[in-house]
Amino acid sequence: MSAHPTGLRLKVCGMREAANIAALATLEPDFLGFIFYPKSSRFAGAHLTPESLAHLPASIRKVGVFVDAPVADILARTTELGLNMVQLHGAETPAECQALKAVGLTVIKAIAVGEQLDQTALLPYIGHVDYFLFDTAGSQPGGNGTAFNWALLEQYNLPVPYFLAGGLELAQADALRNLRLPGLFALDLNSKFELAPGLKDVAKLRQMFTTIRSAFPAGTISSQTKSE
């Protein structure tokens, strides 16, 4: 496997203000992620309304990020806000992932990566998730703001494409644009592109998008994602 032939996708995660979301949309990211974990400093909570997302282009996939939330609660939130996808950062089981897929949601299962990546632990999720997201293990379920050793992914051999997360920043742009890791589908950008928690630096993200897209031509959303 290699980087997706129609381009490395870009996801920005952790917004909650309508004006900031609208400004980000002008960059045409492939995915925008909204965090529904109350302990996160980027918790969307009541800040996010259906109106704040209603005018996003259909090409931008809207992702709800959850940590060990009941399936019923996830479905209620995704229905209310018209989200296309869910990203699960807790101990969600393959059965819970399948329950969300069964109603038409695209499912991303986040995997915390430390000094090693045990691919055998991922096998039960194959067929029940659309993507993995590899993030750096830390004190929080996600958003710890540090990178792990990307070389751990050089031997990735599972049929599930993945998002790369974990402290990605503009200083790494050249290294990221040269990545040719098997299975790599998208980059997940968050804490290193902020003016404050939950408020993204659009100018800085524009630089990152330009650099990455010069190496990976932009393409359409993968057929593996669900239509609205």
PDB file of C-alpha atoms in Angstrom:
ATOM      1  CA  MET A   1       0.000   0.000   0.000  1.00  0.00           C
ATOM      2  CA  SER A   2       1.072   3.607  -0.502  1.00  0.00           C
ATOM      3  CA  ALA A   3      -0.291   7.096  -0.005  1.00  0.00           C
ATOM      4  CA  HIS A   4      -3.742   7.434  -1.536  1.00  0.00           C
ATOM      5  CA  PRO A   5      -3.374   8.022  -5.299  1.00  0.00           C
ATOM      6  CA  THR A   6      -5.733  10.985  -5.282  1.00  0.00           C
ATOM      7  CA  GLY A   7      -3.818  12.849  -2.573  1.00  0.00           C
ATOM      8  CA  LEU A   8      -3.037  12.879   1.111  1.00  0.00           C
ATOM      9  CA  ARG A   9      -6.136  14.135   2.917  1.00  0.00           C
ATOM     10  CA  LEU A  10      -6.089  16.877   5.542  1.00  0.00           C
ATOM     11  CA  LYS A  11      -8.167  17.023   8.712  1.00  0.00           C
ATOM     12  CA  VAL A  12      -8.346  19.891  11.190  1.00  0.00           C
ATOM     13  CA  CYS A  13      -9.696  19.021  14.616  1.00  0.00           C
ATOM     14  CA  GLY A  14     -10.822  20.859  17.736  1.00  0.00           C
ATOM     15  CA  MET A  15     -12.861  23.911  16.687  1.00  0.00           C
ATOM     16  CA  ARG A  16     -16.035  25.320  18.227  1.00  0.00           C
ATOM     17  CA  GLU A  17     -16.508  28.948  17.128  1.00  0.00           C
ATOM     18  CA  ALA A  18     -18.700  29.545  14.082  1.00  0.00           C
ATOM     19  CA  ALA A  19     -16.526  32.286  12.559  1.00  0.00           C
ATOM     20  CA  ASN A  20     -13.369  30.220  12.941  1.00  0.00           C
ATOM     21  CA  ILE A  21     -15.068  27.191  11.384  1.00  0.00           C
ATOM     22  CA  ALA A  22     -16.246  29.285   8.440  1.00  0.00           C
ATOM     23  CA  ALA A  23     -12.751  30.686   7.903  1.00  0.00           C
ATOM     24  CA  LEU A  24     -11.256  27.208   7.976  1.00  0.00           C
ATOM     25  CA  ALA A  25     -13.758  26.037   5.395  1.00  0.00           C
ATOM     26  CA  THR A  26     -12.186  28.413   2.852  1.00  0.00           C
ATOM     27  CA  LEU A  27      -9.047  26.249   2.976  1.00  0.00           C
ATOM     28  CA  GLU A  28     -11.135  23.305   1.740  1.00  0.00           C
ATOM     29  CA  PRO A  29      -9.995  20.716   4.285  1.00  0.00           C
ATOM     30  CA  ASP A  30     -11.196  17.200   3.656  1.00  0.00           C
ATOM     31  CA  PHE A  31     -12.370  16.783   7.266  1.00  0.00           C
ATOM     32  CA  LEU A  32     -13.251  19.023  10.211  1.00  0.00           C
ATOM     33  CA  GLY A  33     -13.372  17.411  13.645  1.00  0.00           C
ATOM     34  CA  PHE A  34     -15.397  18.553  16.656  1.00  0.00           C
ATOM     35  CA  ILE A  35     -14.626  17.246  20.132  1.00  0.00           C
ATOM     36  CA  PHE A  36     -17.398  16.032  22.434  1.00  0.00           C
ATOM     37  CA  TYR A  37     -15.241  14.941  25.357  1.00  0.00           C
ATOM     38  CA  PRO A  38     -16.086  17.185  28.352  1.00  0.00           C
ATOM     39  CA  LYS A  39     -12.572  16.948  29.837  1.00  0.00           C
ATOM     40  CA  SER A  40     -10.967  18.356  26.684  1.00  0.00           C
ATOM     41  CA  SER A  41      -9.977  22.023  26.547  1.00  0.00           C
ATOM     42  CA  ARG A  42     -11.453  21.943  23.021  1.00  0.00           C
ATOM     43  CA  PHE A  43     -14.821  20.552  24.110  1.00  0.00           C
ATOM     44  CA  ALA A  44     -17.411  21.811  21.632  1.00  0.00           C
ATOM     45  CA  GLY A  45     -20.351  21.365  24.004  1.00  0.00           C
ATOM     46  CA  ALA A  46     -23.040  23.986  23.601  1.00  0.00           C
ATOM     47  CA  HIS A  47     -20.738  26.164  21.484  1.00  0.00           C
ATOM     48  CA  LEU A  48     -21.506  24.111  18.399  1.00  0.00           C
ATOM     49  CA  THR A  49     -24.950  24.426  16.829  1.00  0.00           C
ATOM     50  CA  PRO A  50     -26.540  23.017  13.676  1.00  0.00           C
ATOM     51  CA  GLU A  51     -26.502  26.559  12.266  1.00  0.00           C
ATOM     52  CA  SER A  52     -22.725  26.872  12.658  1.00  0.00           C
ATOM     53  CA  LEU A  53     -22.226  23.813  10.444  1.00  0.00           C
ATOM     54  CA  ALA A  54     -25.144  24.207   8.047  1.00  0.00           C
ATOM     55  CA  HIS A  55     -23.242  26.189   5.430  1.00  0.00           C
ATOM     56  CA  LEU A  56     -20.150  24.016   5.211  1.00  0.00           C
ATOM     57  CA  PRO A  57     -19.521  22.665   1.711  1.00  0.00           C
ATOM     58  CA  ALA A  58     -20.697  19.098   1.217  1.00  0.00           C
ATOM     59  CA  SER A  59     -17.122  18.136   0.286  1.00  0.00           C
ATOM     60  CA  ILE A  60     -16.004  18.702   3.889  1.00  0.00           C
ATOM     61  CA  ARG A  61     -16.688  15.673   6.065  1.00  0.00           C
ATOM     62  CA  LYS A  62     -17.830  16.529   9.594  1.00  0.00           C
ATOM     63  CA  VAL A  63     -16.347  14.336  12.321  1.00  0.00           C
ATOM     64  CA  GLY A  64     -17.557  13.996  15.900  1.00  0.00           C
ATOM     65  CA  VAL A  65     -14.818  12.994  18.361  1.00  0.00           C
ATOM     66  CA  PHE A  66     -15.955  10.932  21.356  1.00  0.00           C
ATOM     67  CA  VAL A  67     -14.361   9.087  24.275  1.00  0.00           C
ATOM     68  CA  ASP A  68     -16.270   6.085  25.655  1.00  0.00           C
ATOM     69  CA  ALA A  69     -19.635   7.737  25.020  1.00  0.00           C
ATOM     70  CA  PRO A  70     -22.717   5.484  24.846  1.00  0.00           C
ATOM     71  CA  VAL A  71     -23.707   4.638  21.277  1.00  0.00           C
ATOM     72  CA  ALA A  72     -27.122   6.268  21.832  1.00  0.00           C
ATOM     73  CA  ASP A  73     -25.478   9.539  22.886  1.00  0.00           C
ATOM     74  CA  ILE A  74     -23.188   9.501  19.855  1.00  0.00           C
ATOM     75  CA  LEU A  75     -26.131   8.920  17.523  1.00  0.00           C
ATOM     76  CA  ALA A  76     -28.112  11.739  19.127  1.00  0.00           C
ATOM     77  CA  ARG A  77     -25.243  14.207  18.655  1.00  0.00           C
ATOM     78  CA  THR A  78     -24.426  13.156  15.092  1.00  0.00           C
ATOM     79  CA  THR A  79     -28.080  13.434  14.112  1.00  0.00           C
ATOM     80  CA  GLU A  80     -28.487  16.843  15.742  1.00  0.00           C
ATOM     81  CA  LEU A  81     -25.440  18.330  13.997  1.00  0.00           C
ATOM     82  CA  GLY A  82     -25.538  16.384  10.741  1.00  0.00           C
ATOM     83  CA  LEU A  83     -22.147  14.766  11.268  1.00  0.00           C
ATOM     84  CA  ASN A  84     -20.887  12.233   8.711  1.00  0.00           C
ATOM     85  CA  MET A  85     -18.236  10.492  10.742  1.00  0.00           C
ATOM     86  CA  VAL A  86     -17.233   9.562  14.278  1.00  0.00           C
ATOM     87  CA  GLN A  87     -13.751   9.305  15.773  1.00  0.00           C
ATOM     88  CA  LEU A  88     -13.537   7.107  18.857  1.00  0.00           C
ATOM     89  CA  HIS A  89     -10.712   7.696  21.336  1.00  0.00           C
ATOM     90  CA  GLY A  90     -11.671   5.403  24.191  1.00  0.00           C
ATOM     91  CA  ALA A  91     -11.964   1.659  24.767  1.00  0.00           C
ATOM     92  CA  GLU A  92     -14.807   1.253  22.288  1.00  0.00           C
ATOM     93  CA  THR A  93     -15.293  -2.353  21.198  1.00  0.00           C
ATOM     94  CA  PRO A  94     -15.528  -3.651  17.634  1.00  0.00           C
ATOM     95  CA  ALA A  95     -19.243  -4.274  18.305  1.00  0.00           C
ATOM     96  CA  GLU A  96     -19.797  -0.630  19.252  1.00  0.00           C
ATOM     97  CA  CYS A  97     -17.944   0.477  16.141  1.00  0.00           C
ATOM     98  CA  GLN A  98     -20.106  -1.820  14.032  1.00  0.00           C
ATOM     99  CA  ALA A  99     -23.287  -0.423  15.608  1.00  0.00           C
ATOM    100  CA  LEU A 100     -22.281   3.047  14.418  1.00  0.00           C
ATOM    101  CA  LYS A 101     -21.325   1.805  10.956  1.00  0.00           C
ATOM    102  CA  ALA A 102     -24.679   0.049  10.687  1.00  0.00           C
ATOM    103  CA  VAL A 103     -26.528   3.382  10.669  1.00  0.00           C
ATOM    104  CA  GLY A 104     -24.327   4.789   7.897  1.00  0.00           C
ATOM    105  CA  LEU A 105     -21.647   6.632   9.867  1.00  0.00           C
ATOM    106  CA  THR A 106     -18.014   6.354   8.829  1.00  0.00           C
ATOM    107  CA  VAL A 107     -15.987   5.165  11.819  1.00  0.00           C
ATOM    108  CA  ILE A 108     -12.433   6.123  12.767  1.00  0.00           C
ATOM    109  CA  LYS A 109     -10.921   4.209  15.705  1.00  0.00           C
ATOM    110  CA  ALA A 110      -8.091   6.066  17.412  1.00  0.00           C
ATOM    111  CA  ILE A 111      -5.131   3.999  18.591  1.00  0.00           C
ATOM    112  CA  ALA A 112      -2.638   5.337  21.146  1.00  0.00           C
ATOM    113  CA  VAL A 113       0.942   4.633  20.045  1.00  0.00           C
ATOM    114  CA  GLY A 114       3.803   4.443  22.519  1.00  0.00           C
ATOM    115  CA  GLU A 115       7.219   2.922  21.915  1.00  0.00           C
ATOM    116  CA  GLN A 116       5.708   0.054  19.912  1.00  0.00           C
ATOM    117  CA  LEU A 117       2.724  -0.577  17.626  1.00  0.00           C
ATOM    118  CA  ASP A 118       1.104  -3.978  18.161  1.00  0.00           C
ATOM    119  CA  GLN A 119      -0.766  -4.613  14.934  1.00  0.00           C
ATOM    120  CA  THR A 120      -2.275  -7.846  16.264  1.00  0.00           C
ATOM    121  CA  ALA A 121      -4.287  -5.783  18.765  1.00  0.00           C
ATOM    122  CA  LEU A 122      -5.954  -4.051  15.797  1.00  0.00           C
ATOM    123  CA  LEU A 123      -7.110  -7.231  14.065  1.00  0.00           C
ATOM    124  CA  PRO A 124     -10.510  -7.458  15.853  1.00  0.00           C
ATOM    125  CA  TYR A 125     -11.468  -4.055  14.410  1.00  0.00           C
ATOM    126  CA  ILE A 126     -10.925  -4.996  10.766  1.00  0.00           C
ATOM    127  CA  GLY A 127     -14.277  -4.943   9.008  1.00  0.00           C
ATOM    128  CA  HIS A 128     -15.843  -2.884  11.800  1.00  0.00           C
ATOM    129  CA  VAL A 129     -14.056   0.433  11.224  1.00  0.00           C
ATOM    130  CA  ASP A 130     -13.294   2.446   8.111  1.00  0.00           C
ATOM    131  CA  TYR A 131     -10.056   4.002   9.355  1.00  0.00           C
ATOM    132  CA  PHE A 132      -7.610   3.933  12.219  1.00  0.00           C
ATOM    133  CA  LEU A 133      -6.102   7.104  13.638  1.00  0.00           C
ATOM    134  CA  PHE A 134      -2.663   6.722  15.181  1.00  0.00           C
ATOM    135  CA  ASP A 135      -2.046   9.251  17.945  1.00  0.00           C
ATOM    136  CA  THR A 136       0.662   9.593  20.571  1.00  0.00           C
ATOM    137  CA  ALA A 137      -0.009   7.852  23.867  1.00  0.00           C
ATOM    138  CA  GLY A 138      -0.181  10.309  26.766  1.00  0.00           C
ATOM    139  CA  SER A 139      -2.107  11.504  29.778  1.00  0.00           C
ATOM    140  CA  GLN A 140      -5.155  12.416  27.682  1.00  0.00           C
ATOM    141  CA  PRO A 141      -7.099  10.170  25.260  1.00  0.00           C
ATOM    142  CA  GLY A 142      -5.952  12.508  22.475  1.00  0.00           C
ATOM    143  CA  GLY A 143      -4.533  15.950  21.831  1.00  0.00           C
ATOM    144  CA  ASN A 144      -1.368  15.491  23.877  1.00  0.00           C
ATOM    145  CA  GLY A 145       0.548  17.617  21.381  1.00  0.00           C
ATOM    146  CA  THR A 146       3.564  15.344  20.879  1.00  0.00           C
ATOM    147  CA  ALA A 147       4.674  13.168  17.982  1.00  0.00           C
ATOM    148  CA  PHE A 148       5.482   9.466  18.115  1.00  0.00           C
ATOM    149  CA  ASN A 149       8.094   7.636  16.064  1.00  0.00           C
ATOM    150  CA  TRP A 150       6.568   7.495  12.577  1.00  0.00           C
ATOM    151  CA  ALA A 151       9.012   4.737  11.609  1.00  0.00           C
ATOM    152  CA  LEU A 152       6.770   2.374  13.593  1.00  0.00           C
ATOM    153  CA  LEU A 153       4.347   2.598  10.678  1.00  0.00           C
ATOM    154  CA  GLU A 154       6.848   1.542   8.028  1.00  0.00           C
ATOM    155  CA  GLN A 155       5.852  -2.098   8.546  1.00  0.00           C
ATOM    156  CA  TYR A 156       2.092  -1.461   8.658  1.00  0.00           C
ATOM    157  CA  ASN A 157       0.395  -4.217   6.657  1.00  0.00           C
ATOM    158  CA  LEU A 158      -3.298  -4.112   7.544  1.00  0.00           C
ATOM    159  CA  PRO A 159      -6.041  -3.324   4.983  1.00  0.00           C
ATOM    160  CA  VAL A 160      -7.414  -0.369   6.981  1.00  0.00           C
ATOM    161  CA  PRO A 161      -6.089   3.077   5.920  1.00  0.00           C
ATOM    162  CA  TYR A 162      -5.217   5.524   8.680  1.00  0.00           C
ATOM    163  CA  PHE A 163      -4.964   9.125   9.823  1.00  0.00           C
ATOM    164  CA  LEU A 164      -1.632  10.242  11.299  1.00  0.00           C
ATOM    165  CA  ALA A 165      -1.985  12.460  14.386  1.00  0.00           C
ATOM    166  CA  GLY A 166       0.092  13.526  17.361  1.00  0.00           C
ATOM    167  CA  GLY A 167       1.593  17.011  17.584  1.00  0.00           C
ATOM    168  CA  LEU A 168       1.909  17.578  13.846  1.00  0.00           C
ATOM    169  CA  GLU A 169       3.221  21.090  13.173  1.00  0.00           C
ATOM    170  CA  LEU A 170       4.435  23.450  10.459  1.00  0.00           C
ATOM    171  CA  ALA A 171       8.093  22.775  11.315  1.00  0.00           C
ATOM    172  CA  GLN A 172       7.512  19.154  10.255  1.00  0.00           C
ATOM    173  CA  ALA A 173       5.984  20.084   6.903  1.00  0.00           C
ATOM    174  CA  ASP A 174       8.947  19.030   4.786  1.00  0.00           C
ATOM    175  CA  ALA A 175       9.269  15.713   6.596  1.00  0.00           C
ATOM    176  CA  LEU A 176       5.525  15.082   6.303  1.00  0.00           C
ATOM    177  CA  ARG A 177       5.401  15.910   2.610  1.00  0.00           C
ATOM    178  CA  ASN A 178       8.061  13.270   1.996  1.00  0.00           C
ATOM    179  CA  LEU A 179       6.301  10.512   3.927  1.00  0.00           C
ATOM    180  CA  ARG A 180       5.508   7.401   1.924  1.00  0.00           C
ATOM    181  CA  LEU A 181       4.173   5.211   4.705  1.00  0.00           C
ATOM    182  CA  PRO A 182       2.027   2.190   3.812  1.00  0.00           C
ATOM    183  CA  GLY A 183      -1.629   2.833   4.540  1.00  0.00           C
ATOM    184  CA  LEU A 184      -1.267   6.573   5.191  1.00  0.00           C
ATOM    185  CA  PHE A 185      -4.517   8.298   4.224  1.00  0.00           C
ATOM    186  CA  ALA A 186      -4.672  11.656   6.037  1.00  0.00           C
ATOM    187  CA  LEU A 187      -2.938  14.037   8.416  1.00  0.00           C
ATOM    188  CA  ASP A 188      -4.766  15.234  11.522  1.00  0.00           C
ATOM    189  CA  LEU A 189      -3.867  18.802  12.549  1.00  0.00           C
ATOM    190  CA  ASN A 190      -4.822  20.210  15.925  1.00  0.00           C
ATOM    191  CA  SER A 191      -2.960  21.745  18.856  1.00  0.00           C
ATOM    192  CA  LYS A 192       0.088  23.096  17.012  1.00  0.00           C
ATOM    193  CA  PHE A 193      -2.124  25.276  14.818  1.00  0.00           C
ATOM    194  CA  GLU A 194      -3.958  27.235  17.506  1.00  0.00           C
ATOM    195  CA  LEU A 195      -4.194  30.770  18.797  1.00  0.00           C
ATOM    196  CA  ALA A 196      -5.922  29.343  21.882  1.00  0.00           C
ATOM    197  CA  PRO A 197      -7.529  25.964  22.673  1.00  0.00           C
ATOM    198  CA  GLY A 198     -10.408  25.538  20.217  1.00  0.00           C
ATOM    199  CA  LEU A 199      -9.389  28.554  18.080  1.00  0.00           C
ATOM    200  CA  LYS A 200      -7.352  27.678  14.997  1.00  0.00           C
ATOM    201  CA  ASP A 201      -4.713  29.851  13.309  1.00  0.00           C
ATOM    202  CA  VAL A 202      -6.051  29.916   9.750  1.00  0.00           C
ATOM    203  CA  ALA A 203      -2.969  31.621   8.271  1.00  0.00           C
ATOM    204  CA  LYS A 204      -0.653  28.993   9.733  1.00  0.00           C
ATOM    205  CA  LEU A 205      -2.912  26.201   8.507  1.00  0.00           C
ATOM    206  CA  ARG A 206      -2.926  27.748   5.039  1.00  0.00           C
ATOM    207  CA  GLN A 207       0.868  27.438   4.930  1.00  0.00           C
ATOM    208  CA  MET A 208       0.665  23.805   5.980  1.00  0.00           C
ATOM    209  CA  PHE A 209      -2.027  23.005   3.435  1.00  0.00           C
ATOM    210  CA  THR A 210      -0.018  24.610   0.628  1.00  0.00           C
ATOM    211  CA  THR A 211       3.125  22.668   1.508  1.00  0.00           C
ATOM    212  CA  ILE A 212       1.411  19.304   1.830  1.00  0.00           C
ATOM    213  CA  ARG A 213      -0.768  19.701  -1.236  1.00  0.00           C
ATOM    214  CA  SER A 214       2.227  20.614  -3.383  1.00  0.00           C
ATOM    215  CA  ALA A 215       3.541  17.100  -2.695  1.00  0.00           C
ATOM    216  CA  PHE A 216       0.215  15.264  -2.685  1.00  0.00           C
ATOM    217  CA  PRO A 217      -2.259  16.549  -5.310  1.00  0.00           C
ATOM    218  CA  ALA A 218      -5.695  17.237  -3.850  1.00  0.00           C
ATOM    219  CA  GLY A 219      -8.355  14.681  -4.703  1.00  0.00           C
ATOM    220  CA  THR A 220     -11.914  13.828  -3.992  1.00  0.00           C
ATOM    221  CA  ILE A 221     -13.158  12.169  -0.812  1.00  0.00           C
ATOM    222  CA  SER A 222     -12.414   8.466  -0.787  1.00  0.00           C
ATOM    223  CA  SER A 223     -15.189   6.113  -1.778  1.00  0.00           C
ATOM    224  CA  GLN A 224     -14.703   4.505   1.628  1.00  0.00           C
ATOM    225  CA  THR A 225     -16.391   7.479   3.298  1.00  0.00           C
ATOM    226  CA  LYS A 226     -20.160   7.640   3.389  1.00  0.00           C
ATOM    227  CA  SER A 227     -22.181  10.185   1.464  1.00  0.00           C
ATOM    228  CA  GLU A 228     -24.422  12.578   3.317  1.00  0.00           C
TER     229      GLU A 228
END
